mmCIF file of C-alpha atoms in Angstrom:
data_model
loop_
_atom_site.group_PDB
_atom_site.id
_atom_site.type_symbol
_atom_site.label_atom_id
_atom_site.label_comp_id
_atom_site.label_asym_id
_atom_site.label_seq_id
_atom_site.Cartn_x
_atom_site.Cartn_y
_atom_site.Cartn_z
ATOM 1 C CA UNK A 942 0.652 7.245 8.178
ATOM 2 C CA UNK A 943 4.344 7.409 8.925
ATOM 3 C CA UNK A 944 6.580 10.455 8.983
ATOM 4 C CA UNK A 945 10.353 10.181 9.023
ATOM 5 C CA UNK A 946 12.909 12.986 9.293
ATOM 6 C CA UNK A 947 16.674 13.164 9.306
ATOM 7 C CA UNK A 948 18.870 16.184 9.824
ATOM 8 C CA UNK A 949 22.313 16.803 8.384
ATOM 9 C CA UNK A 950 25.024 14.622 9.842
ATOM 10 C CA UNK A 951 28.754 15.159 9.935
ATOM 11 C CA UNK A 952 30.999 13.524 7.408
ATOM 12 C CA UNK A 953 33.902 11.479 8.683
ATOM 13 C CA UNK A 954 37.370 11.964 7.259
ATOM 14 C CA UNK A 955 39.033 8.764 6.170
ATOM 15 C CA UNK A 956 42.577 8.071 5.093
ATOM 16 C CA UNK A 957 43.081 6.485 1.707
ATOM 17 C CA UNK A 958 45.760 3.876 1.229
ATOM 18 C CA UNK A 959 48.015 4.176 -1.820
ATOM 19 C CA UNK A 960 48.833 1.235 -4.027
ATOM 20 C CA UNK A 961 52.374 -0.114 -3.984
ATOM 21 C CA UNK A 962 53.615 -0.379 -7.540
ATOM 22 C CA UNK A 963 56.337 -2.732 -8.664
ATOM 23 C CA UNK A 964 58.759 -0.795 -10.883
ATOM 24 C CA UNK A 965 60.543 -2.455 -13.754
ATOM 25 C CA UNK A 966 63.937 -1.519 -12.311
ATOM 26 C CA UNK A 967 63.291 -3.196 -8.974
ATOM 27 C CA UNK A 968 64.691 -6.696 -8.632
ATOM 28 C CA UNK A 969 62.591 -9.488 -7.199
ATOM 29 C CA UNK A 970 59.353 -8.345 -8.934
ATOM 30 C CA UNK A 971 58.080 -11.600 -10.389
ATOM 31 C CA UNK A 972 55.041 -12.464 -12.424
ATOM 32 C CA UNK A 973 53.720 -14.462 -9.470
ATOM 33 C CA UNK A 974 53.972 -11.397 -7.233
ATOM 34 C CA UNK A 975 52.090 -9.264 -9.744
ATOM 35 C CA UNK A 976 49.357 -11.874 -9.978
ATOM 36 C CA UNK A 977 49.064 -11.967 -6.184
ATOM 37 C CA UNK A 978 48.818 -8.160 -6.063
ATOM 38 C CA UNK A 979 46.096 -8.194 -8.722
ATOM 39 C CA UNK A 980 44.164 -10.842 -6.789
ATOM 40 C CA UNK A 981 44.479 -8.826 -3.563
ATOM 41 C CA UNK A 982 43.275 -5.677 -5.354
ATOM 42 C CA UNK A 983 40.230 -7.556 -6.640
ATOM 43 C CA UNK A 984 39.461 -8.798 -3.132
ATOM 44 C CA UNK A 985 39.719 -5.247 -1.764
ATOM 45 C CA UNK A 986 37.328 -4.022 -4.478
ATOM 46 C CA UNK A 987 34.730 -6.663 -3.611
ATOM 47 C CA UNK A 988 34.962 -5.839 0.097
ATOM 48 C CA UNK A 989 34.575 -2.098 -0.551
ATOM 49 C CA UNK A 990 31.477 -2.709 -2.666
ATOM 50 C CA UNK A 991 29.964 -5.065 -0.086
ATOM 51 C CA UNK A 992 30.279 -2.263 2.511
ATOM 52 C CA UNK A 993 28.758 0.456 0.311
ATOM 53 C CA UNK A 994 25.173 -0.030 1.517
ATOM 54 C CA UNK A 995 26.176 0.314 5.171
ATOM 55 C CA UNK A 996 28.089 3.496 4.339
ATOM 56 C CA UNK A 997 24.773 4.963 3.140
ATOM 57 C CA UNK A 998 23.094 3.969 6.411
ATOM 58 C CA UNK A 999 25.858 5.805 8.267
ATOM 59 C CA UNK A 1000 25.249 8.886 6.072
ATOM 60 C CA UNK A 1001 21.544 8.760 6.975
ATOM 61 C CA UNK A 1002 19.962 10.227 3.852
ATOM 62 C CA UNK A 1003 20.611 11.864 0.493
ATOM 63 C CA UNK A 1004 19.083 13.344 -2.593
ATOM 64 C CA UNK A 1005 18.872 11.042 -5.604
ATOM 65 C CA UNK A 1006 18.595 11.299 -9.363
ATOM 66 C CA UNK A 1007 17.840 8.267 -11.475
ATOM 67 C CA UNK A 1008 17.581 7.391 -15.120
ATOM 68 C CA UNK A 1009 16.439 4.175 -16.754
ATOM 69 C CA UNK A 1010 17.164 3.493 -20.407
ATOM 70 C CA UNK A 1011 15.662 0.624 -22.326
ATOM 71 C CA UNK A 1012 15.849 -0.397 -25.951
ATOM 72 C CA UNK A 1013 12.723 -1.958 -27.381
ATOM 73 C CA UNK A 1014 11.541 -2.266 -30.974
ATOM 74 C CA UNK A 1015 14.502 -0.272 -32.226
ATOM 75 C CA UNK A 1016 13.565 2.679 -29.992
ATOM 76 C CA UNK A 1017 15.500 3.848 -26.937
ATOM 77 C CA UNK A 1018 13.325 5.148 -24.096
ATOM 78 C CA UNK A 1019 14.593 7.021 -21.015
ATOM 79 C CA UNK A 1020 12.641 7.488 -17.773
ATOM 80 C CA UNK A 1021 14.018 9.941 -15.199
ATOM 81 C CA UNK A 1022 13.405 10.403 -11.498
ATOM 82 C CA UNK A 1023 14.475 12.800 -8.760
ATOM 83 C CA UNK A 1024 13.890 12.925 -5.018
ATOM 84 C CA UNK A 1025 15.200 12.005 -1.567
ATOM 85 C CA UNK A 1026 15.888 8.822 0.387
ATOM 86 C CA UNK A 1027 16.213 7.918 4.073
ATOM 87 C CA UNK A 1028 18.584 4.923 4.341
ATOM 88 C CA UNK A 1029 17.937 4.268 8.017
ATOM 89 C CA UNK A 1030 14.171 3.943 7.748
ATOM 90 C CA UNK A 1031 14.294 2.690 4.113
ATOM 91 C CA UNK A 1032 11.857 5.360 2.920
ATOM 92 C CA UNK A 1033 12.078 7.468 -0.204
ATOM 93 C CA UNK A 1034 10.105 9.838 -2.402
ATOM 94 C CA UNK A 1035 10.764 10.293 -6.131
ATOM 95 C CA UNK A 1036 9.093 12.267 -8.901
ATOM 96 C CA UNK A 1037 9.274 10.141 -12.045
ATOM 97 C CA UNK A 1038 9.105 11.712 -15.501
ATOM 98 C CA UNK A 1039 7.909 9.502 -18.330
ATOM 99 C CA UNK A 1040 9.177 10.220 -21.857
ATOM 100 C CA UNK A 1041 7.261 12.256 -24.420
ATOM 101 C CA UNK A 1042 5.316 10.505 -27.131
ATOM 102 C CA UNK A 1043 6.784 10.445 -30.671
ATOM 103 C CA UNK A 1044 4.812 13.592 -31.630
ATOM 104 C CA UNK A 1045 6.573 15.530 -28.851
ATOM 105 C CA UNK A 1046 3.517 16.097 -26.661
ATOM 106 C CA UNK A 1047 3.620 15.301 -22.959
ATOM 107 C CA UNK A 1048 1.970 11.928 -22.556
ATOM 108 C CA UNK A 1049 1.836 11.729 -18.769
ATOM 109 C CA UNK A 1050 2.051 13.901 -15.693
ATOM 110 C CA UNK A 1051 4.955 13.086 -13.359
ATOM 111 C CA UNK A 1052 4.319 10.008 -11.245
ATOM 112 C CA UNK A 1053 5.001 10.394 -7.526
ATOM 113 C CA UNK A 1054 6.538 7.244 -6.077
ATOM 114 C CA UNK A 1055 6.969 6.430 -2.396
ATOM 115 C CA UNK A 1056 9.471 3.674 -1.655
ATOM 116 C CA UNK A 1057 9.124 1.625 1.520
ATOM 117 C CA UNK A 1058 10.286 -1.812 2.712
ATOM 118 C CA UNK A 1059 8.408 -4.353 0.599
ATOM 119 C CA UNK A 1060 6.116 -1.784 -1.031
ATOM 120 C CA UNK A 1061 5.901 0.753 -3.843
ATOM 121 C CA UNK A 1062 3.228 3.480 -3.774
ATOM 122 C CA UNK A 1063 2.413 5.409 -6.973
ATOM 123 C CA UNK A 1064 0.266 8.518 -7.506
ATOM 124 C CA UNK A 1065 -0.819 9.881 -10.905
ATOM 125 C CA UNK A 1066 -0.489 6.315 -12.119
ATOM 126 C CA UNK A 1067 -3.297 6.904 -14.639
ATOM 127 C CA UNK A 1068 -4.994 3.956 -16.346
ATOM 128 C CA UNK A 1069 -8.295 4.393 -14.496
ATOM 129 C CA UNK A 1070 -6.885 5.315 -11.084
ATOM 130 C CA UNK A 1071 -8.535 8.420 -9.527
ATOM 131 C CA UNK A 1072 -6.202 11.421 -9.294
ATOM 132 C CA UNK A 1073 -6.404 11.544 -5.487
ATOM 133 C CA UNK A 1074 -5.639 7.847 -4.952
ATOM 134 C CA UNK A 1075 -2.435 5.889 -4.561
ATOM 135 C CA UNK A 1076 -1.629 2.492 -6.051
ATOM 136 C CA UNK A 1077 0.195 0.104 -3.704
ATOM 137 C CA UNK A 1078 2.348 -2.701 -5.102
ATOM 138 C CA UNK A 1079 3.899 -5.500 -3.061
ATOM 139 C CA UNK A 1080 7.425 -5.568 -4.505
ATOM 140 C CA UNK A 1081 7.906 -9.247 -3.644
ATOM 141 C CA UNK A 1082 5.174 -10.074 -6.200
ATOM 142 C CA UNK A 1083 7.022 -8.331 -9.055
ATOM 143 C CA UNK A 1084 9.155 -10.560 -11.249
ATOM 144 C CA UNK A 1085 11.886 -7.891 -11.230
ATOM 145 C CA UNK A 1086 11.589 -7.019 -7.525
ATOM 146 C CA UNK A 1087 10.883 -3.384 -8.531
ATOM 147 C CA UNK A 1088 14.380 -2.947 -9.934
ATOM 148 C CA UNK A 1089 12.706 -2.013 -13.234
ATOM 149 C CA UNK A 1090 8.901 -1.877 -12.861
ATOM 150 C CA UNK A 1091 8.685 1.556 -11.210
ATOM 151 C CA UNK A 1092 10.737 3.188 -13.967
ATOM 152 C CA UNK A 1093 13.496 3.787 -11.418
ATOM 153 C CA UNK A 1094 15.659 1.525 -9.305
ATOM 154 C CA UNK A 1095 15.067 2.041 -5.596
ATOM 155 C CA UNK A 1096 18.337 3.657 -4.371
ATOM 156 C CA UNK A 1097 18.532 1.278 -1.413
ATOM 157 C CA UNK A 1098 17.943 -1.748 -3.672
ATOM 158 C CA UNK A 1099 20.643 -0.439 -6.031
ATOM 159 C CA UNK A 1100 23.042 -0.294 -3.079
ATOM 160 C CA UNK A 1101 22.076 -3.715 -1.760
ATOM 161 C CA UNK A 1102 22.691 -5.284 -5.161
ATOM 162 C CA UNK A 1103 26.358 -4.589 -4.485
ATOM 163 C CA UNK A 1104 26.188 -7.029 -1.575
ATOM 164 C CA UNK A 1105 26.028 -9.669 -4.305
ATOM 165 C CA UNK A 1106 29.303 -8.719 -6.006
ATOM 166 C CA UNK A 1107 31.301 -11.842 -6.797
ATOM 167 C CA UNK A 1108 34.094 -10.236 -8.802
ATOM 168 C CA UNK A 1109 35.174 -6.645 -9.365
ATOM 169 C CA UNK A 1110 38.153 -4.603 -10.453
ATOM 170 C CA UNK A 1111 39.361 -1.189 -9.388
ATOM 171 C CA UNK A 1112 39.421 0.980 -12.523
ATOM 172 C CA UNK A 1113 40.953 4.134 -11.016
ATOM 173 C CA UNK A 1114 40.289 7.585 -9.591
ATOM 174 C CA UNK A 1115 37.897 9.996 -11.287
ATOM 175 C CA UNK A 1116 35.214 12.551 -10.366
ATOM 176 C CA UNK A 1117 31.414 12.532 -10.218
ATOM 177 C CA UNK A 1118 29.832 16.007 -10.117
ATOM 178 C CA UNK A 1119 33.114 17.444 -8.823
ATOM 179 C CA UNK A 1120 33.555 14.843 -6.059
ATOM 180 C CA UNK A 1121 36.672 12.612 -6.151
ATOM 181 C CA UNK A 1122 35.621 8.959 -6.385
ATOM 182 C CA UNK A 1123 37.005 5.478 -6.935
ATOM 183 C CA UNK A 1124 35.608 3.682 -9.967
ATOM 184 C CA UNK A 1125 34.882 -0.044 -9.722
ATOM 185 C CA UNK A 1126 33.576 -2.373 -12.416
ATOM 186 C CA UNK A 1127 32.260 -5.875 -11.950
ATOM 187 C CA UNK A 1128 29.357 -8.304 -11.841
ATOM 188 C CA UNK A 1129 26.798 -8.725 -9.060
ATOM 189 C CA UNK A 1130 24.684 -11.822 -8.480
ATOM 190 C CA UNK A 1131 21.081 -10.980 -7.520
ATOM 191 C CA UNK A 1132 20.557 -14.281 -5.685
ATOM 192 C CA UNK A 1133 23.679 -13.710 -3.580
ATOM 193 C CA UNK A 1134 22.576 -10.122 -2.882
ATOM 194 C CA UNK A 1135 19.176 -11.397 -1.717
ATOM 195 C CA UNK A 1136 20.800 -13.667 0.873
ATOM 196 C CA UNK A 1137 22.690 -10.721 2.379
ATOM 197 C CA UNK A 1138 19.977 -8.070 1.943
ATOM 198 C CA UNK A 1139 18.026 -6.300 4.672
ATOM 199 C CA UNK A 1140 14.694 -7.885 5.637
ATOM 200 C CA UNK A 1141 12.601 -5.407 3.639
ATOM 201 C CA UNK A 1142 14.483 -6.103 0.409
ATOM 202 C CA UNK A 1143 15.107 -9.823 0.684
ATOM 203 C CA UNK A 1144 11.893 -11.164 -0.873
ATOM 204 C CA UNK A 1145 11.927 -8.588 -3.667
ATOM 205 C CA UNK A 1146 15.493 -9.494 -4.638
ATOM 206 C CA UNK A 1147 14.660 -13.195 -4.436
ATOM 207 C CA UNK A 1148 11.845 -12.565 -6.931
ATOM 208 C CA UNK A 1149 14.212 -10.598 -9.170
ATOM 209 C CA UNK A 1150 16.767 -13.415 -9.139
ATOM 210 C CA UNK A 1151 14.123 -15.646 -10.735
ATOM 211 C CA UNK A 1152 12.487 -13.049 -12.988
ATOM 212 C CA UNK A 1153 15.469 -11.626 -14.861
ATOM 213 C CA UNK A 1154 16.896 -13.317 -17.939
ATOM 214 C CA UNK A 1155 20.123 -13.746 -15.957
ATOM 215 C CA UNK A 1156 20.852 -13.277 -12.258
ATOM 216 C CA UNK A 1157 24.235 -11.741 -13.088
ATOM 217 C CA UNK A 1158 24.173 -7.940 -13.344
ATOM 218 C CA UNK A 1159 27.169 -6.043 -14.777
ATOM 219 C CA UNK A 1160 27.752 -2.689 -13.059
ATOM 220 C CA UNK A 1161 29.979 0.353 -12.723
ATOM 221 C CA UNK A 1162 30.095 1.874 -9.235
ATOM 222 C CA UNK A 1163 31.717 5.086 -8.031
ATOM 223 C CA UNK A 1164 32.436 5.393 -4.291
ATOM 224 C CA UNK A 1165 33.662 8.509 -2.495
ATOM 225 C CA UNK A 1166 36.354 8.509 0.181
ATOM 226 C CA UNK A 1167 33.739 7.682 2.844
ATOM 227 C CA UNK A 1168 32.768 4.554 0.888
ATOM 228 C CA UNK A 1169 29.374 5.995 -0.100
ATOM 229 C CA UNK A 1170 27.887 5.440 -3.520
ATOM 230 C CA UNK A 1171 27.954 8.582 -5.622
ATOM 231 C CA UNK A 1172 26.955 6.856 -8.834
ATOM 232 C CA UNK A 1173 26.072 3.300 -9.803
ATOM 233 C CA UNK A 1174 25.001 1.984 -13.185
ATOM 234 C CA UNK A 1175 23.473 -1.491 -13.516
ATOM 235 C CA UNK A 1176 22.750 -3.285 -16.781
ATOM 236 C CA UNK A 1177 19.795 -5.654 -16.520
ATOM 237 C CA UNK A 1178 18.431 -8.186 -18.989
ATOM 238 C CA UNK A 1179 14.699 -8.362 -18.307
ATOM 239 C CA UNK A 1180 11.836 -10.407 -19.761
ATOM 240 C CA UNK A 1181 8.626 -8.496 -19.053
ATOM 241 C CA UNK A 1182 6.163 -11.240 -19.974
ATOM 242 C CA UNK A 1183 4.768 -9.501 -23.052
ATOM 243 C CA UNK A 1184 7.552 -10.455 -25.419
ATOM 244 C CA UNK A 1185 9.777 -13.459 -25.836
ATOM 245 C CA UNK A 1186 13.100 -11.663 -26.178
ATOM 246 C CA UNK A 1187 14.852 -9.998 -23.261
ATOM 247 C CA UNK A 1188 14.836 -6.211 -22.930
ATOM 248 C CA UNK A 1189 18.174 -4.518 -22.199
ATOM 249 C CA UNK A 1190 17.774 -2.015 -19.357
ATOM 250 C CA UNK A 1191 20.485 0.327 -18.050
ATOM 251 C CA UNK A 1192 19.676 1.939 -14.697
ATOM 252 C CA UNK A 1193 21.801 4.796 -13.319
ATOM 253 C CA UNK A 1194 21.490 6.195 -9.777
ATOM 254 C CA UNK A 1195 23.239 9.380 -8.621
ATOM 255 C CA UNK A 1196 23.399 10.186 -4.882
ATOM 256 C CA UNK A 1197 24.369 13.588 -3.440
ATOM 257 C CA UNK A 1198 23.665 16.063 -0.599
ATOM 258 C CA UNK A 1199 24.118 13.430 2.106
ATOM 259 C CA UNK A 1200 22.395 14.203 5.401
ATOM 260 C CA UNK A 1201 19.649 16.273 3.767
ATOM 261 C CA UNK A 1202 16.365 16.403 5.778
ATOM 262 C CA UNK A 1203 13.872 13.815 4.501
ATOM 263 C CA UNK A 1204 10.139 13.650 5.186
ATOM 264 C CA UNK A 1205 8.090 10.800 3.753
ATOM 265 C CA UNK A 1206 4.409 10.313 4.611
ATOM 266 C CA UNK A 1207 2.970 6.959 3.573
ATOM 267 C CA UNK A 1208 -0.684 7.046 2.457
ATOM 268 C CA UNK A 1209 -3.488 5.974 4.775
ATOM 269 C CA UNK A 1210 -5.408 2.838 3.803
ATOM 270 C CA UNK A 1211 -8.402 4.933 2.695
ATOM 271 C CA UNK A 1212 -6.204 6.761 0.174
ATOM 272 C CA UNK A 1213 -5.123 3.571 -1.594
ATOM 273 C CA UNK A 1214 -6.975 2.553 -4.772
ATOM 274 C CA UNK A 1215 -8.593 -0.862 -4.423
ATOM 275 C CA UNK A 1216 -9.929 -1.287 -7.970
ATOM 276 C CA UNK A 1217 -8.507 -2.975 -11.024
ATOM 277 C CA UNK A 1218 -5.556 -1.241 -12.681
ATOM 278 C CA UNK A 1219 -5.506 -1.171 -16.473
ATOM 279 C CA UNK A 1220 -2.190 -2.054 -18.092
ATOM 280 C CA UNK A 1221 -0.262 0.710 -19.858
#
């Protein structure tokens, strides 16, 4: 069993750099100069996104809210999660709420998920698993690297996907939950992210690069003035093995209350279910 804690840490103040605009009345502003400025801006956006995961490590921890939307058979399903994450020890705890059935009755109790390097632990998994037991999944064996399977995207994996950004644009300033942020839009490559990922995520992302319908993942990311992710939305195209056509999945992760204390206790081996898990 492992216990991890983090206390609140101070937030550094950073200076933002304004963009130099070329006015129409200024002589010497050529099309070539504008193109160069646009290229430089795109490079700056990519670099900022590549650094976003490390900014979370510097913050230490946060609360997280997630939502995963998927369209299948003409029906849109949304799965929601809420919890905390420790970015230094790569440990998190989320309560995942499955959607109601069409009749409106609650179909499942919340699933407790523990996120750890290379592993996903689930409690209240159902499908023949005793109520007091955990299910352990090796994320490197999942064809999506647990970007989709758990019903949430691991916040650290969501951040590390941005290490694979090949192209991005700066959209502008906006706010997320009252916090000023910079909005970026672009495309990340899962295979490239896997090569730059931390050791605990590398194999899972390598599996995802092969398992998704395409390794390119469009995204919108919102970074605060410390470079930390406040919101990121990825759009996956996933083939789950049960149907021939790809499933469109949109995963949104919101991060807030940085530096919050986090305690995650991983289950002992005797608390892990060793039987066969029925498919749901």
